[in-house]
Amino acid sequence: MSAEILSKLVNLLSFVALGLTILLIVRARLEGQVRAFALQSFVLAFLSVLIAIYTGSFQLFGVGVALVIVKVVVIPRVLNRAVAKIGISRVTAPYLGAAPALIVCVLLAIIAFYVMTPIASSNPLPTADAMPLAFAVC
């Protein structure tokens, strides 16, 4: 795989992870939030496996596998059991509504891009363009 293809895939998957983060915020049902969390975790695990394959890093591949096991399988299963046992289906009394929360997220994403773009532009790695997205997702 070439560095250009890797860069485009990493950027695409980073945008997907950012979109899933926004979906986590606007979902009102806990089951949907758990599914979005699991899907976002899968995207992040896939990113680490993709980069591990490109770099040949066995340790990073192990991180990707561990992410799949823990964040895609175990944690969502535990959360779904807890939601079913408690019987709550909706998020109760959020601090912010969906619209103010989205505004805060957009502002934080803009700040992340403003802060990280100069750092990313000085980095020669093919994954450097995704650094602002990674900070926006956190």
Short mmCIF file of N, CA and C in Angstrom, two decimals:
data_model
loop_
_atom_site.label_atom_id
_atom_site.label_comp_id
_atom_site.label_asym_id
_atom_site.label_seq_id
_atom_site.Cartn_x
_atom_site.Cartn_y
_atom_site.Cartn_z
N MET A 1 0.84 -1.16 0.00
CA MET A 1 0.00 0.00 0.00
C MET A 1 0.89 1.24 0.00
N SER A 2 0.56 2.20 -0.82
CA SER A 2 1.37 3.41 -0.91
C SER A 2 1.03 4.37 0.22
N ALA A 3 1.92 5.31 0.45
CA ALA A 3 1.72 6.30 1.51
C ALA A 3 0.53 7.20 1.19
N GLU A 4 0.28 7.47 -0.08
CA GLU A 4 -0.84 8.32 -0.47
C GLU A 4 -2.18 7.64 -0.17
N ILE A 5 -2.27 6.36 -0.48
CA ILE A 5 -3.51 5.61 -0.20
C ILE A 5 -3.72 5.50 1.30
N LEU A 6 -2.66 5.23 2.05
CA LEU A 6 -2.77 5.15 3.50
C LEU A 6 -3.24 6.49 4.07
N SER A 7 -2.68 7.58 3.58
CA SER A 7 -3.06 8.90 4.07
C SER A 7 -4.55 9.17 3.83
N LYS A 8 -5.03 8.82 2.65
CA LYS A 8 -6.45 9.05 2.34
C LYS A 8 -7.35 8.16 3.18
N LEU A 9 -6.96 6.90 3.37
CA LEU A 9 -7.76 6.00 4.21
C LEU A 9 -7.80 6.46 5.66
N VAL A 10 -6.66 6.90 6.17
CA VAL A 10 -6.60 7.37 7.55
C VAL A 10 -7.46 8.62 7.72
N ASN A 11 -7.40 9.54 6.76
CA ASN A 11 -8.24 10.73 6.83
C ASN A 11 -9.72 10.38 6.77
N LEU A 12 -10.09 9.48 5.88
CA LEU A 12 -11.49 9.07 5.77
C LEU A 12 -11.98 8.43 7.05
N LEU A 13 -11.21 7.50 7.58
CA LEU A 13 -11.63 6.83 8.81
C LEU A 13 -11.63 7.78 10.00
N SER A 14 -10.75 8.76 10.00
CA SER A 14 -10.76 9.76 11.07
C SER A 14 -12.01 10.63 11.01
N PHE A 15 -12.43 11.00 9.80
CA PHE A 15 -13.67 11.75 9.65
C PHE A 15 -14.87 10.90 10.09
N VAL A 16 -14.85 9.62 9.79
CA VAL A 16 -15.92 8.73 10.24
C VAL A 16 -15.96 8.68 11.76
N ALA A 17 -14.79 8.59 12.39
CA ALA A 17 -14.73 8.57 13.86
C ALA A 17 -15.26 9.87 14.44
N LEU A 18 -14.94 10.99 13.82
CA LEU A 18 -15.46 12.28 14.28
C LEU A 18 -16.98 12.34 14.12
N GLY A 19 -17.48 11.84 13.01
CA GLY A 19 -18.93 11.78 12.81
C GLY A 19 -19.62 10.90 13.84
N LEU A 20 -19.00 9.79 14.18
CA LEU A 20 -19.57 8.91 15.19
C LEU A 20 -19.53 9.54 16.58
N THR A 21 -18.53 10.38 16.83
CA THR A 21 -18.49 11.11 18.09
C THR A 21 -19.68 12.07 18.18
N ILE A 22 -19.97 12.75 17.10
CA ILE A 22 -21.13 13.65 17.07
C ILE A 22 -22.42 12.85 17.23
N LEU A 23 -22.48 11.68 16.60
CA LEU A 23 -23.66 10.82 16.75
C LEU A 23 -23.84 10.39 18.20
N LEU A 24 -22.75 10.11 18.89
CA LEU A 24 -22.83 9.77 20.31
C LEU A 24 -23.48 10.88 21.12
N ILE A 25 -23.23 12.10 20.75
CA ILE A 25 -23.75 13.24 21.50
C ILE A 25 -25.25 13.43 21.25
N VAL A 26 -25.69 13.26 20.03
CA VAL A 26 -27.09 13.55 19.71
C VAL A 26 -28.03 12.39 19.98
N ARG A 27 -27.51 11.19 20.16
CA ARG A 27 -28.39 10.04 20.43
C ARG A 27 -29.01 10.18 21.81
N ALA A 28 -30.31 9.97 21.91
CA ALA A 28 -30.99 10.07 23.20
C ALA A 28 -31.17 8.70 23.85
N ARG A 29 -31.19 7.66 23.05
CA ARG A 29 -31.39 6.32 23.59
C ARG A 29 -30.05 5.69 23.92
N LEU A 30 -29.99 5.06 25.07
CA LEU A 30 -28.74 4.46 25.53
C LEU A 30 -28.27 3.32 24.63
N GLU A 31 -29.21 2.54 24.12
CA GLU A 31 -28.81 1.44 23.23
C GLU A 31 -28.12 1.97 21.99
N GLY A 32 -28.63 3.07 21.45
CA GLY A 32 -28.01 3.70 20.29
C GLY A 32 -26.64 4.26 20.60
N GLN A 33 -26.49 4.82 21.80
CA GLN A 33 -25.18 5.34 22.19
C GLN A 33 -24.16 4.21 22.34
N VAL A 34 -24.61 3.08 22.88
CA VAL A 34 -23.70 1.94 23.02
C VAL A 34 -23.29 1.42 21.64
N ARG A 35 -24.23 1.35 20.72
CA ARG A 35 -23.89 0.90 19.35
C ARG A 35 -22.93 1.88 18.68
N ALA A 36 -23.19 3.18 18.84
CA ALA A 36 -22.29 4.18 18.24
C ALA A 36 -20.90 4.10 18.86
N PHE A 37 -20.84 3.87 20.17
CA PHE A 37 -19.55 3.71 20.85
C PHE A 37 -18.80 2.50 20.29
N ALA A 38 -19.51 1.38 20.12
CA ALA A 38 -18.87 0.17 19.60
C ALA A 38 -18.39 0.38 18.16
N LEU A 39 -19.20 1.05 17.36
CA LEU A 39 -18.81 1.30 15.97
C LEU A 39 -17.61 2.26 15.90
N GLN A 40 -17.63 3.29 16.73
CA GLN A 40 -16.49 4.21 16.78
C GLN A 40 -15.22 3.47 17.23
N SER A 41 -15.36 2.60 18.21
CA SER A 41 -14.22 1.83 18.69
C SER A 41 -13.69 0.90 17.59
N PHE A 42 -14.60 0.33 16.81
CA PHE A 42 -14.17 -0.53 15.70
C PHE A 42 -13.39 0.28 14.67
N VAL A 43 -13.86 1.48 14.36
CA VAL A 43 -13.16 2.33 13.39
C VAL A 43 -11.76 2.66 13.90
N LEU A 44 -11.65 3.00 15.19
CA LEU A 44 -10.34 3.31 15.76
C LEU A 44 -9.43 2.08 15.77
N ALA A 45 -10.00 0.92 16.07
CA ALA A 45 -9.21 -0.31 16.04
C ALA A 45 -8.75 -0.62 14.61
N PHE A 46 -9.63 -0.42 13.65
CA PHE A 46 -9.28 -0.65 12.25
C PHE A 46 -8.16 0.30 11.82
N LEU A 47 -8.24 1.55 12.29
CA LEU A 47 -7.16 2.51 11.99
C LEU A 47 -5.82 2.02 12.53
N SER A 48 -5.81 1.54 13.76
CA SER A 48 -4.54 1.09 14.32
C SER A 48 -4.02 -0.15 13.59
N VAL A 49 -4.91 -1.04 13.20
CA VAL A 49 -4.48 -2.23 12.44
C VAL A 49 -3.96 -1.83 11.06
N LEU A 50 -4.63 -0.89 10.43
CA LEU A 50 -4.20 -0.41 9.12
C LEU A 50 -2.80 0.20 9.19
N ILE A 51 -2.57 1.03 10.18
CA ILE A 51 -1.25 1.64 10.35
C ILE A 51 -0.21 0.59 10.74
N ALA A 52 -0.62 -0.39 11.54
CA ALA A 52 0.30 -1.47 11.93
C ALA A 52 0.73 -2.28 10.71
N ILE A 53 -0.19 -2.55 9.82
CA ILE A 53 0.16 -3.30 8.61
C ILE A 53 1.11 -2.48 7.75
N TYR A 54 0.85 -1.17 7.64
CA TYR A 54 1.71 -0.31 6.83
C TYR A 54 3.13 -0.23 7.40
N THR A 55 3.22 -0.09 8.73
CA THR A 55 4.53 0.09 9.36
C THR A 55 5.19 -1.23 9.75
N GLY A 56 4.42 -2.30 9.77
CA GLY A 56 4.96 -3.59 10.20
C GLY A 56 5.12 -3.68 11.71
N SER A 57 4.35 -2.92 12.44
CA SER A 57 4.45 -2.89 13.91
C SER A 57 3.54 -3.94 14.53
N PHE A 58 4.16 -4.95 15.10
CA PHE A 58 3.39 -6.01 15.74
C PHE A 58 2.69 -5.48 16.99
N GLN A 59 3.33 -4.57 17.71
CA GLN A 59 2.73 -4.01 18.93
C GLN A 59 1.46 -3.23 18.62
N LEU A 60 1.49 -2.42 17.57
CA LEU A 60 0.32 -1.65 17.18
C LEU A 60 -0.80 -2.57 16.71
N PHE A 61 -0.45 -3.66 16.06
CA PHE A 61 -1.45 -4.65 15.67
C PHE A 61 -2.11 -5.24 16.91
N GLY A 62 -1.31 -5.51 17.95
CA GLY A 62 -1.85 -6.01 19.20
C GLY A 62 -2.79 -5.02 19.86
N VAL A 63 -2.46 -3.74 19.76
CA VAL A 63 -3.34 -2.70 20.30
C VAL A 63 -4.68 -2.72 19.57
N GLY A 64 -4.65 -2.87 18.26
CA GLY A 64 -5.89 -2.94 17.48
C GLY A 64 -6.74 -4.13 17.87
N VAL A 65 -6.11 -5.28 18.05
CA VAL A 65 -6.85 -6.48 18.45
C VAL A 65 -7.42 -6.30 19.86
N ALA A 66 -6.63 -5.72 20.75
CA ALA A 66 -7.11 -5.47 22.12
C ALA A 66 -8.28 -4.49 22.12
N LEU A 67 -8.22 -3.47 21.27
CA LEU A 67 -9.34 -2.53 21.16
C LEU A 67 -10.61 -3.24 20.71
N VAL A 68 -10.48 -4.13 19.75
CA VAL A 68 -11.67 -4.86 19.28
C VAL A 68 -12.24 -5.72 20.40
N ILE A 69 -11.38 -6.43 21.11
CA ILE A 69 -11.87 -7.31 22.17
C ILE A 69 -12.52 -6.51 23.29
N VAL A 70 -11.84 -5.48 23.76
CA VAL A 70 -12.33 -4.76 24.93
C VAL A 70 -13.43 -3.75 24.58
N LYS A 71 -13.16 -2.86 23.61
CA LYS A 71 -14.08 -1.76 23.35
C LYS A 71 -15.19 -2.07 22.37
N VAL A 72 -15.02 -3.09 21.55
CA VAL A 72 -16.06 -3.42 20.58
C VAL A 72 -16.93 -4.57 21.08
N VAL A 73 -16.35 -5.48 21.86
CA VAL A 73 -17.11 -6.65 22.31
C VAL A 73 -17.48 -6.57 23.79
N VAL A 74 -16.48 -6.47 24.67
CA VAL A 74 -16.73 -6.60 26.11
C VAL A 74 -17.51 -5.42 26.67
N ILE A 75 -17.02 -4.20 26.49
CA ILE A 75 -17.68 -3.04 27.09
C ILE A 75 -19.10 -2.85 26.58
N PRO A 76 -19.38 -2.92 25.27
CA PRO A 76 -20.77 -2.79 24.85
C PRO A 76 -21.68 -3.90 25.41
N ARG A 77 -21.16 -5.11 25.53
CA ARG A 77 -21.96 -6.19 26.09
C ARG A 77 -22.32 -5.89 27.54
N VAL A 78 -21.34 -5.43 28.32
CA VAL A 78 -21.59 -5.08 29.72
C VAL A 78 -22.56 -3.91 29.82
N LEU A 79 -22.37 -2.89 28.99
CA LEU A 79 -23.27 -1.74 29.02
C LEU A 79 -24.69 -2.12 28.61
N ASN A 80 -24.84 -2.95 27.59
CA ASN A 80 -26.18 -3.38 27.18
C ASN A 80 -26.87 -4.18 28.28
N ARG A 81 -26.12 -5.03 28.97
CA ARG A 81 -26.71 -5.77 30.09
C ARG A 81 -27.13 -4.83 31.20
N ALA A 82 -26.30 -3.83 31.49
CA ALA A 82 -26.64 -2.87 32.54
C ALA A 82 -27.87 -2.06 32.16
N VAL A 83 -27.96 -1.63 30.91
CA VAL A 83 -29.12 -0.87 30.45
C VAL A 83 -30.38 -1.73 30.53
N ALA A 84 -30.27 -2.99 30.13
CA ALA A 84 -31.44 -3.89 30.18
C ALA A 84 -31.84 -4.18 31.63
N LYS A 85 -30.88 -4.36 32.49
CA LYS A 85 -31.17 -4.68 33.89
C LYS A 85 -31.79 -3.50 34.62
N ILE A 86 -31.28 -2.32 34.38
CA ILE A 86 -31.79 -1.13 35.04
C ILE A 86 -33.14 -0.73 34.45
N GLY A 87 -33.31 -0.94 33.18
CA GLY A 87 -34.57 -0.61 32.52
C GLY A 87 -34.66 0.81 32.03
N ILE A 88 -33.55 1.51 31.96
CA ILE A 88 -33.54 2.88 31.45
C ILE A 88 -33.23 2.81 29.96
N SER A 89 -34.02 3.52 29.17
CA SER A 89 -33.76 3.48 27.73
C SER A 89 -33.30 4.83 27.20
N ARG A 90 -33.58 5.90 27.94
CA ARG A 90 -33.19 7.24 27.49
C ARG A 90 -32.19 7.84 28.45
N VAL A 91 -31.36 8.73 27.92
CA VAL A 91 -30.43 9.47 28.76
C VAL A 91 -31.25 10.39 29.64
N THR A 92 -30.97 10.40 30.94
CA THR A 92 -31.76 11.21 31.85
C THR A 92 -31.07 12.52 32.17
N ALA A 93 -31.78 13.60 32.03
CA ALA A 93 -31.35 14.95 32.40
C ALA A 93 -29.93 15.28 31.99
N PRO A 94 -29.68 15.41 30.69
CA PRO A 94 -28.33 15.80 30.28
C PRO A 94 -28.04 17.24 30.71
N TYR A 95 -26.77 17.55 30.90
CA TYR A 95 -26.38 18.90 31.29
C TYR A 95 -26.71 19.90 30.20
N LEU A 96 -26.48 19.50 28.97
CA LEU A 96 -26.77 20.35 27.83
C LEU A 96 -27.72 19.62 26.89
N GLY A 97 -28.52 20.34 26.18
CA GLY A 97 -29.34 19.74 25.15
C GLY A 97 -28.48 19.38 23.94
N ALA A 98 -29.11 18.80 22.94
CA ALA A 98 -28.36 18.37 21.77
C ALA A 98 -27.75 19.55 21.02
N ALA A 99 -28.50 20.62 20.83
CA ALA A 99 -27.99 21.76 20.07
C ALA A 99 -26.81 22.44 20.77
N PRO A 100 -26.90 22.79 22.05
CA PRO A 100 -25.73 23.40 22.70
C PRO A 100 -24.53 22.46 22.74
N ALA A 101 -24.78 21.17 22.93
CA ALA A 101 -23.68 20.21 22.95
C ALA A 101 -22.98 20.14 21.59
N LEU A 102 -23.76 20.19 20.52
CA LEU A 102 -23.16 20.20 19.18
C LEU A 102 -22.35 21.47 18.93
N ILE A 103 -22.85 22.59 19.42
CA ILE A 103 -22.11 23.85 19.26
C ILE A 103 -20.77 23.77 20.00
N VAL A 104 -20.78 23.23 21.21
CA VAL A 104 -19.54 23.07 21.97
C VAL A 104 -18.59 22.14 21.24
N CYS A 105 -19.12 21.04 20.69
CA CYS A 105 -18.27 20.08 19.94
C CYS A 105 -17.65 20.72 18.71
N VAL A 106 -18.43 21.49 17.99
CA VAL A 106 -17.90 22.17 16.80
C VAL A 106 -16.81 23.15 17.19
N LEU A 107 -17.04 23.91 18.26
CA LEU A 107 -16.02 24.86 18.72
C LEU A 107 -14.75 24.14 19.14
N LEU A 108 -14.88 23.03 19.85
CA LEU A 108 -13.70 22.27 20.26
C LEU A 108 -12.97 21.66 19.05
N ALA A 109 -13.74 21.22 18.04
CA ALA A 109 -13.11 20.69 16.83
C ALA A 109 -12.35 21.78 16.09
N ILE A 110 -12.92 22.99 16.04
CA ILE A 110 -12.23 24.11 15.40
C ILE A 110 -10.94 24.44 16.14
N ILE A 111 -11.00 24.44 17.46
CA ILE A 111 -9.79 24.69 18.26
C ILE A 111 -8.75 23.61 18.01
N ALA A 112 -9.19 22.35 17.94
CA ALA A 112 -8.26 21.25 17.68
C ALA A 112 -7.58 21.42 16.33
N PHE A 113 -8.34 21.81 15.31
CA PHE A 113 -7.74 22.04 13.99
C PHE A 113 -6.78 23.22 14.02
N TYR A 114 -7.15 24.28 14.71
CA TYR A 114 -6.30 25.47 14.78
C TYR A 114 -4.98 25.16 15.48
N VAL A 115 -5.04 24.38 16.54
CA VAL A 115 -3.84 24.08 17.32
C VAL A 115 -2.97 23.03 16.63
N MET A 116 -3.58 22.00 16.06
CA MET A 116 -2.83 20.85 15.56
C MET A 116 -2.38 20.96 14.10
N THR A 117 -2.99 21.80 13.31
CA THR A 117 -2.61 21.89 11.90
C THR A 117 -1.15 22.30 11.71
N PRO A 118 -0.62 23.29 12.42
CA PRO A 118 0.81 23.61 12.24
C PRO A 118 1.73 22.45 12.64
N ILE A 119 1.34 21.72 13.67
CA ILE A 119 2.15 20.57 14.11
C ILE A 119 2.09 19.47 13.06
N ALA A 120 0.89 19.22 12.54
CA ALA A 120 0.73 18.16 11.54
C ALA A 120 1.46 18.50 10.24
N SER A 121 1.50 19.77 9.87
CA SER A 121 2.15 20.14 8.60
C SER A 121 3.67 19.96 8.67
N SER A 122 4.22 19.96 9.87
CA SER A 122 5.66 19.77 10.00
C SER A 122 6.05 18.29 10.14
N ASN A 123 5.08 17.42 10.19
CA ASN A 123 5.32 15.99 10.38
C ASN A 123 5.37 15.30 9.01
N PRO A 124 6.42 14.53 8.71
CA PRO A 124 6.53 13.90 7.40
C PRO A 124 5.75 12.60 7.24
N LEU A 125 5.15 12.08 8.30
CA LEU A 125 4.45 10.80 8.21
C LEU A 125 3.19 10.90 7.36
N PRO A 126 2.79 9.81 6.69
CA PRO A 126 1.58 9.86 5.86
C PRO A 126 0.30 9.98 6.69
N THR A 127 0.38 9.74 7.97
CA THR A 127 -0.80 9.85 8.83
C THR A 127 -0.90 11.20 9.53
N ALA A 128 0.00 12.11 9.23
CA ALA A 128 0.04 13.40 9.93
C ALA A 128 -1.20 14.25 9.68
N ASP A 129 -1.81 14.13 8.51
CA ASP A 129 -2.98 14.95 8.22
C ASP A 129 -4.16 14.62 9.13
N ALA A 130 -4.17 13.45 9.72
CA ALA A 130 -5.27 13.03 10.59
C ALA A 130 -5.08 13.48 12.04
N MET A 131 -3.95 14.10 12.34
CA MET A 131 -3.71 14.53 13.72
C MET A 131 -4.75 15.51 14.24
N PRO A 132 -5.14 16.55 13.49
CA PRO A 132 -6.20 17.43 13.99
C PRO A 132 -7.52 16.69 14.21
N LEU A 133 -7.82 15.75 13.34
CA LEU A 133 -9.05 14.96 13.52
C LEU A 133 -8.98 14.11 14.78
N ALA A 134 -7.82 13.54 15.05
CA ALA A 134 -7.67 12.72 16.23
C ALA A 134 -7.88 13.54 17.50
N PHE A 135 -7.37 14.74 17.52
CA PHE A 135 -7.58 15.59 18.68
C PHE A 135 -9.03 16.07 18.76
N ALA A 136 -9.67 16.27 17.65
CA ALA A 136 -11.08 16.68 17.66
C ALA A 136 -11.98 15.56 18.18
N VAL A 137 -11.62 14.30 17.91
CA VAL A 137 -12.41 13.16 18.38
C VAL A 137 -12.29 13.01 19.88
N CYS A 138 -11.10 13.24 20.42
CA CYS A 138 -10.91 13.10 21.86
C CYS A 138 -11.75 14.09 22.59
#
